[in-house]
Amino acid sequence: LPRLCGQAPALGDGRLLPAMLRSGARRCFNHYRVLGVERAATQAQVRAAYLQLVRECHPDAAGRNASAERFRKVQAAWEALKDPVARAALEVERASTASQQQPGFVHMAAARNTPEPWPTRREDQPTKEARARRQLAALAEGEHAAATSLRLNFELAATMDDVAMSAIARDLPEGLKRLALKFEGCPVTDAGVEAIARALSAPQHAASLQEVTLDLTSCRGVTSAGLVALAEAMPGGLLALSLDVSFCPAVGDAGMAALAHRLPESVVTLRLGLLETSVSPAWRALADDLHALRRWVAPPACDQPTAPSRRRPPRARRLASGARRSAERGEA
């Protein structure tokens, strides 16, 4: 595959395939058991089992009966098995290492890498809208001026658009160390994400921010351009980044390439939610492994010039060139 314009790295690249297989080995091969399907199950059966389990254990659906650990395992299993290419890579690694695996061995690295589910809020829509307006007013009035940790939930608030996100970015208190914002299901686009990105890169925030959590689940107006803006604005001293763009179909490989290129060296914890996006299996495999993502250097820009062609010129042109050089040597 092409490695320019933010596209996925090629599976044949010597650096990528081992990273994919190591990631698959760590996540182990109990994904079928987690979803309760056979190894020979079709993609339709895998998807049906996943949707059923999500209804049973997702915090927004199961309420107090929800299990965050089980939900992360189900999410990791779906990420590993949803794409036939990634599923085939896991099967190849399973066949080559089956004799080395201990019975019942489970290590859910991908599950641990997924963002933590926010507390469920089983509220009606007017309550959510009122909460969003109350939080915006508190920011504007400076109620959080002395806070070093800020966690705001604007889930499913129809009034939370790009203008409201710009107001949040403008009113963020100085000296923040931990920032968590949830915009799940809000009608925001890349313009709002870019406003948050500009705030993160502002001197009064970039010098102190250590942890950033941004939940953009089901924000269908967000595309790879928003991720590129976020990647370019990452504070240099950031230690932990949790970014959930699940169910954002316009988020693809270009955003992942920019994130890989711009990720600060200080980051030690990276959590990415990529369910139902356009991110290819190759980039998803790298996203599960922070060290592999660091080693892979992908050009973030889409206007990179292509390498000049090394094709040999036509035979007639080569003969004419050779004759001209012979004539020049004779005159000399």
PDB file of N, CA and C in Angstrom, residues 113-193:
ATOM      1  N   ASN A 113      -5.989  -0.943  26.380  1.00  0.00           N
ATOM      2  CA  ASN A 113      -5.690   0.262  25.627  1.00  0.00           C
ATOM      3  C   ASN A 113      -6.934   1.063  25.275  1.00  0.00           C
ATOM      4  N   THR A 114      -8.117   0.446  25.343  1.00  0.00           N
ATOM      5  CA  THR A 114      -9.313   1.183  24.987  1.00  0.00           C
ATOM      6  C   THR A 114      -9.648   2.188  26.082  1.00  0.00           C
ATOM      7  N   PRO A 115     -10.228   3.338  25.704  1.00  0.00           N
ATOM      8  CA  PRO A 115     -10.557   4.342  26.717  1.00  0.00           C
ATOM      9  C   PRO A 115     -11.538   3.804  27.751  1.00  0.00           C
ATOM     10  N   GLU A 116     -11.394   4.298  28.976  1.00  0.00           N
ATOM     11  CA  GLU A 116     -12.280   3.895  30.061  1.00  0.00           C
ATOM     12  C   GLU A 116     -13.699   4.396  29.775  1.00  0.00           C
ATOM     13  N   PRO A 117     -14.715   3.542  29.942  1.00  0.00           N
ATOM     14  CA  PRO A 117     -16.090   4.031  29.778  1.00  0.00           C
ATOM     15  C   PRO A 117     -16.424   5.071  30.842  1.00  0.00           C
ATOM     16  N   TRP A 118     -17.131   6.123  30.431  1.00  0.00           N
ATOM     17  CA  TRP A 118     -17.563   7.140  31.377  1.00  0.00           C
ATOM     18  C   TRP A 118     -18.730   6.588  32.190  1.00  0.00           C
ATOM     19  N   PRO A 119     -18.954   7.137  33.379  1.00  0.00           N
ATOM     20  CA  PRO A 119     -20.115   6.684  34.177  1.00  0.00           C
ATOM     21  C   PRO A 119     -21.404   6.865  33.395  1.00  0.00           C
ATOM     22  N   THR A 120     -22.265   5.883  33.473  1.00  0.00           N
ATOM     23  CA  THR A 120     -23.522   5.959  32.740  1.00  0.00           C
ATOM     24  C   THR A 120     -24.408   7.067  33.294  1.00  0.00           C
ATOM     25  N   ARG A 121     -25.116   7.737  32.423  1.00  0.00           N
ATOM     26  CA  ARG A 121     -26.043   8.797  32.824  1.00  0.00           C
ATOM     27  C   ARG A 121     -27.397   8.492  32.185  1.00  0.00           C
ATOM     28  N   ARG A 122     -28.208   7.766  32.890  1.00  0.00           N
ATOM     29  CA  ARG A 122     -29.523   7.386  32.390  1.00  0.00           C
ATOM     30  C   ARG A 122     -30.506   8.522  32.698  1.00  0.00           C
ATOM     31  N   GLU A 123     -30.381   9.587  31.924  1.00  0.00           N
ATOM     32  CA  GLU A 123     -31.186  10.775  32.128  1.00  0.00           C
ATOM     33  C   GLU A 123     -31.990  11.060  30.867  1.00  0.00           C
ATOM     34  N   ASP A 124     -33.063  11.815  31.033  1.00  0.00           N
ATOM     35  CA  ASP A 124     -33.826  12.205  29.851  1.00  0.00           C
ATOM     36  C   ASP A 124     -33.127  13.379  29.171  1.00  0.00           C
ATOM     37  N   GLN A 125     -33.562  13.682  27.956  1.00  0.00           N
ATOM     38  CA  GLN A 125     -32.878  14.691  27.157  1.00  0.00           C
ATOM     39  C   GLN A 125     -32.914  16.080  27.799  1.00  0.00           C
ATOM     40  N   PRO A 126     -34.041  16.545  28.341  1.00  0.00           N
ATOM     41  CA  PRO A 126     -34.017  17.874  28.985  1.00  0.00           C
ATOM     42  C   PRO A 126     -32.997  17.980  30.121  1.00  0.00           C
ATOM     43  N   THR A 127     -32.821  16.901  30.876  1.00  0.00           N
ATOM     44  CA  THR A 127     -31.833  16.923  31.965  1.00  0.00           C
ATOM     45  C   THR A 127     -30.423  17.060  31.410  1.00  0.00           C
ATOM     46  N   LYS A 128     -30.138  16.348  30.324  1.00  0.00           N
ATOM     47  CA  LYS A 128     -28.803  16.448  29.716  1.00  0.00           C
ATOM     48  C   LYS A 128     -28.555  17.845  29.156  1.00  0.00           C
ATOM     49  N   GLU A 129     -29.567  18.426  28.541  1.00  0.00           N
ATOM     50  CA  GLU A 129     -29.402  19.778  28.000  1.00  0.00           C
ATOM     51  C   GLU A 129     -29.170  20.779  29.129  1.00  0.00           C
ATOM     52  N   ALA A 130     -29.921  20.626  30.228  1.00  0.00           N
ATOM     53  CA  ALA A 130     -29.746  21.548  31.358  1.00  0.00           C
ATOM     54  C   ALA A 130     -28.357  21.401  31.970  1.00  0.00           C
ATOM     55  N   ARG A 131     -27.867  20.161  32.057  1.00  0.00           N
ATOM     56  CA  ARG A 131     -26.530  19.957  32.612  1.00  0.00           C
ATOM     57  C   ARG A 131     -25.472  20.609  31.730  1.00  0.00           C
ATOM     58  N   ALA A 132     -25.617  20.480  30.417  1.00  0.00           N
ATOM     59  CA  ALA A 132     -24.648  21.088  29.503  1.00  0.00           C
ATOM     60  C   ALA A 132     -24.636  22.605  29.656  1.00  0.00           C
ATOM     61  N   ARG A 133     -25.821  23.204  29.719  1.00  0.00           N
ATOM     62  CA  ARG A 133     -25.880  24.666  29.880  1.00  0.00           C
ATOM     63  C   ARG A 133     -25.279  25.090  31.221  1.00  0.00           C
ATOM     64  N   ARG A 134     -25.527  24.322  32.264  1.00  0.00           N
ATOM     65  CA  ARG A 134     -24.997  24.647  33.594  1.00  0.00           C
ATOM     66  C   ARG A 134     -23.467  24.583  33.599  1.00  0.00           C
ATOM     67  N   GLN A 135     -22.907  23.584  32.945  1.00  0.00           N
ATOM     68  CA  GLN A 135     -21.446  23.455  32.905  1.00  0.00           C
ATOM     69  C   GLN A 135     -20.819  24.569  32.082  1.00  0.00           C
ATOM     70  N   LEU A 136     -21.458  24.946  30.974  1.00  0.00           N
ATOM     71  CA  LEU A 136     -20.947  26.063  30.174  1.00  0.00           C
ATOM     72  C   LEU A 136     -20.964  27.357  30.974  1.00  0.00           C
ATOM     73  N   ALA A 137     -22.054  27.586  31.704  1.00  0.00           N
ATOM     74  CA  ALA A 137     -22.149  28.809  32.514  1.00  0.00           C
ATOM     75  C   ALA A 137     -21.095  28.829  33.620  1.00  0.00           C
ATOM     76  N   ALA A 138     -20.850  27.671  34.230  1.00  0.00           N
ATOM     77  CA  ALA A 138     -19.842  27.609  35.296  1.00  0.00           C
ATOM     78  C   ALA A 138     -18.457  27.943  34.755  1.00  0.00           C
ATOM     79  N   LEU A 139     -18.153  27.474  33.564  1.00  0.00           N
ATOM     80  CA  LEU A 139     -16.865  27.808  32.956  1.00  0.00           C
ATOM     81  C   LEU A 139     -16.763  29.298  32.664  1.00  0.00           C
ATOM     82  N   ALA A 140     -17.830  29.843  32.071  1.00  0.00           N
ATOM     83  CA  ALA A 140     -17.802  31.257  31.699  1.00  0.00           C
ATOM     84  C   ALA A 140     -17.694  32.155  32.915  1.00  0.00           C
ATOM     85  N   GLU A 141     -18.283  31.757  34.048  1.00  0.00           N
ATOM     86  CA  GLU A 141     -18.257  32.578  35.257  1.00  0.00           C
ATOM     87  C   GLU A 141     -17.015  32.365  36.106  1.00  0.00           C
ATOM     88  N   GLY A 142     -16.123  31.469  35.676  1.00  0.00           N
ATOM     89  CA  GLY A 142     -14.862  31.280  36.377  1.00  0.00           C
ATOM     90  C   GLY A 142     -14.944  30.437  37.623  1.00  0.00           C
ATOM     91  N   GLU A 143     -15.965  29.575  37.734  1.00  0.00           N
ATOM     92  CA  GLU A 143     -16.088  28.734  38.923  1.00  0.00           C
ATOM     93  C   GLU A 143     -14.957  27.714  39.036  1.00  0.00           C
ATOM     94  N   HIS A 144     -14.309  27.403  37.898  1.00  0.00           N
ATOM     95  CA  HIS A 144     -13.222  26.420  37.912  1.00  0.00           C
ATOM     96  C   HIS A 144     -11.851  27.098  37.779  1.00  0.00           C
ATOM     97  N   ALA A 145     -11.772  28.366  38.099  1.00  0.00           N
ATOM     98  CA  ALA A 145     -10.541  29.122  37.850  1.00  0.00           C
ATOM     99  C   ALA A 145      -9.343  28.529  38.583  1.00  0.00           C
ATOM    100  N   ALA A 146      -9.552  27.969  39.773  1.00  0.00           N
ATOM    101  CA  ALA A 146      -8.434  27.439  40.562  1.00  0.00           C
ATOM    102  C   ALA A 146      -8.276  25.932  40.408  1.00  0.00           C
ATOM    103  N   ALA A 147      -9.020  25.309  39.510  1.00  0.00           N
ATOM    104  CA  ALA A 147      -8.985  23.849  39.380  1.00  0.00           C
ATOM    105  C   ALA A 147      -7.730  23.404  38.632  1.00  0.00           C
ATOM    106  N   THR A 148      -7.190  22.285  39.066  1.00  0.00           N
ATOM    107  CA  THR A 148      -6.087  21.651  38.329  1.00  0.00           C
ATOM    108  C   THR A 148      -6.558  20.409  37.592  1.00  0.00           C
ATOM    109  N   SER A 149      -7.786  19.967  37.882  1.00  0.00           N
ATOM    110  CA  SER A 149      -8.380  18.813  37.210  1.00  0.00           C
ATOM    111  C   SER A 149      -9.810  19.174  36.823  1.00  0.00           C
ATOM    112  N   LEU A 150     -10.157  18.954  35.552  1.00  0.00           N
ATOM    113  CA  LEU A 150     -11.486  19.334  35.059  1.00  0.00           C
ATOM    114  C   LEU A 150     -12.061  18.179  34.252  1.00  0.00           C
ATOM    115  N   ARG A 151     -13.279  17.768  34.619  1.00  0.00           N
ATOM    116  CA  ARG A 151     -13.963  16.660  33.947  1.00  0.00           C
ATOM    117  C   ARG A 151     -15.403  17.086  33.658  1.00  0.00           C
ATOM    118  N   LEU A 152     -15.728  17.264  32.376  1.00  0.00           N
ATOM    119  CA  LEU A 152     -17.042  17.755  31.981  1.00  0.00           C
ATOM    120  C   LEU A 152     -17.688  16.771  31.010  1.00  0.00           C
ATOM    121  N   ASN A 153     -18.991  16.563  31.209  1.00  0.00           N
ATOM    122  CA  ASN A 153     -19.737  15.602  30.404  1.00  0.00           C
ATOM    123  C   ASN A 153     -20.867  16.329  29.683  1.00  0.00           C
ATOM    124  N   PHE A 154     -20.767  16.417  28.345  1.00  0.00           N
ATOM    125  CA  PHE A 154     -21.795  17.050  27.525  1.00  0.00           C
ATOM    126  C   PHE A 154     -22.518  16.015  26.659  1.00  0.00           C
ATOM    127  N   GLU A 155     -22.586  14.799  27.118  1.00  0.00           N
ATOM    128  CA  GLU A 155     -23.123  13.684  26.358  1.00  0.00           C
ATOM    129  C   GLU A 155     -24.512  13.976  25.785  1.00  0.00           C
ATOM    130  N   LEU A 156     -24.632  13.797  24.454  1.00  0.00           N
ATOM    131  CA  LEU A 156     -25.915  13.875  23.743  1.00  0.00           C
ATOM    132  C   LEU A 156     -26.618  15.215  23.899  1.00  0.00           C
ATOM    133  N   ALA A 157     -25.880  16.270  24.177  1.00  0.00           N
ATOM    134  CA  ALA A 157     -26.473  17.603  24.287  1.00  0.00           C
ATOM    135  C   ALA A 157     -26.579  18.216  22.890  1.00  0.00           C
ATOM    136  N   ALA A 158     -27.813  18.452  22.435  1.00  0.00           N
ATOM    137  CA  ALA A 158     -28.016  18.977  21.077  1.00  0.00           C
ATOM    138  C   ALA A 158     -27.489  20.398  20.936  1.00  0.00           C
ATOM    139  N   THR A 159     -27.381  21.125  22.046  1.00  0.00           N
ATOM    140  CA  THR A 159     -26.876  22.498  21.993  1.00  0.00           C
ATOM    141  C   THR A 159     -25.355  22.563  21.963  1.00  0.00           C
ATOM    142  N   MET A 160     -24.713  21.417  22.131  1.00  0.00           N
ATOM    143  CA  MET A 160     -23.253  21.407  22.162  1.00  0.00           C
ATOM    144  C   MET A 160     -22.732  21.294  20.729  1.00  0.00           C
ATOM    145  N   ASP A 161     -22.546  22.444  20.080  1.00  0.00           N
ATOM    146  CA  ASP A 161     -22.062  22.485  18.710  1.00  0.00           C
ATOM    147  C   ASP A 161     -20.669  23.107  18.677  1.00  0.00           C
ATOM    148  N   ASP A 162     -20.227  23.484  17.491  1.00  0.00           N
ATOM    149  CA  ASP A 162     -18.876  24.042  17.349  1.00  0.00           C
ATOM    150  C   ASP A 162     -18.724  25.364  18.107  1.00  0.00           C
ATOM    151  N   VAL A 163     -19.792  26.166  18.143  1.00  0.00           N
ATOM    152  CA  VAL A 163     -19.726  27.445  18.872  1.00  0.00           C
ATOM    153  C   VAL A 163     -19.538  27.198  20.365  1.00  0.00           C
ATOM    154  N   ALA A 164     -20.279  26.218  20.896  1.00  0.00           N
ATOM    155  CA  ALA A 164     -20.144  25.899  22.319  1.00  0.00           C
ATOM    156  C   ALA A 164     -18.758  25.333  22.626  1.00  0.00           C
ATOM    157  N   MET A 165     -18.204  24.499  21.723  1.00  0.00           N
ATOM    158  CA  MET A 165     -16.849  23.965  21.928  1.00  0.00           C
ATOM    159  C   MET A 165     -15.824  25.092  21.923  1.00  0.00           C
ATOM    160  N   SER A 166     -16.034  26.083  21.059  1.00  0.00           N
ATOM    161  CA  SER A 166     -15.117  27.230  21.038  1.00  0.00           C
ATOM    162  C   SER A 166     -15.180  28.004  22.351  1.00  0.00           C
ATOM    163  N   ALA A 167     -16.403  28.101  22.931  1.00  0.00           N
ATOM    164  CA  ALA A 167     -16.537  28.779  24.224  1.00  0.00           C
ATOM    165  C   ALA A 167     -15.817  28.000  25.326  1.00  0.00           C
ATOM    166  N   ILE A 168     -15.904  26.674  25.285  1.00  0.00           N
ATOM    167  CA  ILE A 168     -15.185  25.848  26.261  1.00  0.00           C
ATOM    168  C   ILE A 168     -13.682  26.078  26.133  1.00  0.00           C
ATOM    169  N   ALA A 169     -13.195  26.065  24.903  1.00  0.00           N
ATOM    170  CA  ALA A 169     -11.762  26.262  24.668  1.00  0.00           C
ATOM    171  C   ALA A 169     -11.311  27.625  25.178  1.00  0.00           C
ATOM    172  N   ARG A 170     -12.158  28.629  25.011  1.00  0.00           N
ATOM    173  CA  ARG A 170     -11.797  29.985  25.454  1.00  0.00           C
ATOM    174  C   ARG A 170     -11.775  30.105  26.969  1.00  0.00           C
ATOM    175  N   ASP A 171     -12.676  29.396  27.650  1.00  0.00           N
ATOM    176  CA  ASP A 171     -12.846  29.582  29.094  1.00  0.00           C
ATOM    177  C   ASP A 171     -12.109  28.545  29.939  1.00  0.00           C
ATOM    178  N   LEU A 172     -11.316  27.678  29.340  1.00  0.00           N
ATOM    179  CA  LEU A 172     -10.581  26.693  30.137  1.00  0.00           C
ATOM    180  C   LEU A 172      -9.664  27.408  31.137  1.00  0.00           C
ATOM    181  N   PRO A 173      -9.677  26.988  32.413  1.00  0.00           N
ATOM    182  CA  PRO A 173      -8.827  27.646  33.414  1.00  0.00           C
ATOM    183  C   PRO A 173      -7.345  27.366  33.173  1.00  0.00           C
ATOM    184  N   GLU A 174      -6.517  28.301  33.558  1.00  0.00           N
ATOM    185  CA  GLU A 174      -5.073  28.123  33.422  1.00  0.00           C
ATOM    186  C   GLU A 174      -4.554  27.174  34.505  1.00  0.00           C
ATOM    187  N   GLY A 175      -3.427  26.524  34.194  1.00  0.00           N
ATOM    188  CA  GLY A 175      -2.798  25.644  35.166  1.00  0.00           C
ATOM    189  C   GLY A 175      -3.402  24.260  35.255  1.00  0.00           C
ATOM    190  N   LEU A 176      -4.244  23.875  34.294  1.00  0.00           N
ATOM    191  CA  LEU A 176      -4.847  22.543  34.319  1.00  0.00           C
ATOM    192  C   LEU A 176      -3.778  21.463  34.127  1.00  0.00           C
ATOM    193  N   LYS A 177      -3.888  20.401  34.910  1.00  0.00           N
ATOM    194  CA  LYS A 177      -3.021  19.239  34.736  1.00  0.00           C
ATOM    195  C   LYS A 177      -3.762  18.066  34.087  1.00  0.00           C
ATOM    196  N   ARG A 178      -5.053  17.947  34.407  1.00  0.00           N
ATOM    197  CA  ARG A 178      -5.862  16.858  33.859  1.00  0.00           C
ATOM    198  C   ARG A 178      -7.153  17.432  33.286  1.00  0.00           C
ATOM    199  N   LEU A 179      -7.418  17.103  32.022  1.00  0.00           N
ATOM    200  CA  LEU A 179      -8.605  17.592  31.336  1.00  0.00           C
ATOM    201  C   LEU A 179      -9.333  16.423  30.693  1.00  0.00           C
ATOM    202  N   ALA A 180     -10.629  16.287  30.969  1.00  0.00           N
ATOM    203  CA  ALA A 180     -11.456  15.229  30.390  1.00  0.00           C
ATOM    204  C   ALA A 180     -12.753  15.851  29.894  1.00  0.00           C
ATOM    205  N   LEU A 181     -13.024  15.702  28.612  1.00  0.00           N
ATOM    206  CA  LEU A 181     -14.222  16.260  27.996  1.00  0.00           C
ATOM    207  C   LEU A 181     -14.934  15.168  27.218  1.00  0.00           C
ATOM    208  N   LYS A 182     -16.234  15.046  27.445  1.00  0.00           N
ATOM    209  CA  LYS A 182     -17.029  14.045  26.729  1.00  0.00           C
ATOM    210  C   LYS A 182     -18.068  14.752  25.873  1.00  0.00           C
ATOM    211  N   PHE A 183     -17.995  14.500  24.537  1.00  0.00           N
ATOM    212  CA  PHE A 183     -18.932  15.086  23.591  1.00  0.00           C
ATOM    213  C   PHE A 183     -19.700  14.007  22.832  1.00  0.00           C
ATOM    214  N   GLU A 184     -19.875  12.856  23.431  1.00  0.00           N
ATOM    215  CA  GLU A 184     -20.511  11.737  22.739  1.00  0.00           C
ATOM    216  C   GLU A 184     -21.877  12.126  22.182  1.00  0.00           C
ATOM    217  N   GLY A 185     -22.048  11.880  20.868  1.00  0.00           N
ATOM    218  CA  GLY A 185     -23.328  12.124  20.225  1.00  0.00           C
ATOM    219  C   GLY A 185     -23.669  13.582  20.010  1.00  0.00           C
ATOM    220  N   CYS A 186     -22.728  14.497  20.210  1.00  0.00           N
ATOM    221  CA  CYS A 186     -22.999  15.924  20.025  1.00  0.00           C
ATOM    222  C   CYS A 186     -22.792  16.319  18.559  1.00  0.00           C
ATOM    223  N   PRO A 187     -23.522  17.328  18.077  1.00  0.00           N
ATOM    224  CA  PRO A 187     -23.399  17.742  16.662  1.00  0.00           C
ATOM    225  C   PRO A 187     -22.185  18.628  16.420  1.00  0.00           C
ATOM    226  N   VAL A 188     -21.012  18.123  16.725  1.00  0.00           N
ATOM    227  CA  VAL A 188     -19.783  18.890  16.546  1.00  0.00           C
ATOM    228  C   VAL A 188     -19.062  18.408  15.288  1.00  0.00           C
ATOM    229  N   THR A 189     -18.212  19.266  14.746  1.00  0.00           N
ATOM    230  CA  THR A 189     -17.447  18.954  13.546  1.00  0.00           C
ATOM    231  C   THR A 189     -15.970  19.234  13.800  1.00  0.00           C
ATOM    232  N   ASP A 190     -15.199  19.182  12.735  1.00  0.00           N
ATOM    233  CA  ASP A 190     -13.765  19.442  12.860  1.00  0.00           C
ATOM    234  C   ASP A 190     -13.474  20.853  13.370  1.00  0.00           C
ATOM    235  N   ALA A 191     -14.367  21.807  13.093  1.00  0.00           N
ATOM    236  CA  ALA A 191     -14.131  23.180  13.548  1.00  0.00           C
ATOM    237  C   ALA A 191     -14.082  23.243  15.072  1.00  0.00           C
ATOM    238  N   GLY A 192     -14.990  22.538  15.738  1.00  0.00           N
ATOM    239  CA  GLY A 192     -14.967  22.513  17.200  1.00  0.00           C
ATOM    240  C   GLY A 192     -13.737  21.804  17.743  1.00  0.00           C
ATOM    241  N   VAL A 193     -13.348  20.700  17.096  1.00  0.00           N
ATOM    242  CA  VAL A 193     -12.156  19.971  17.525  1.00  0.00           C
ATOM    243  C   VAL A 193     -10.917  20.842  17.361  1.00  0.00           C
TER     244      VAL A 193
END
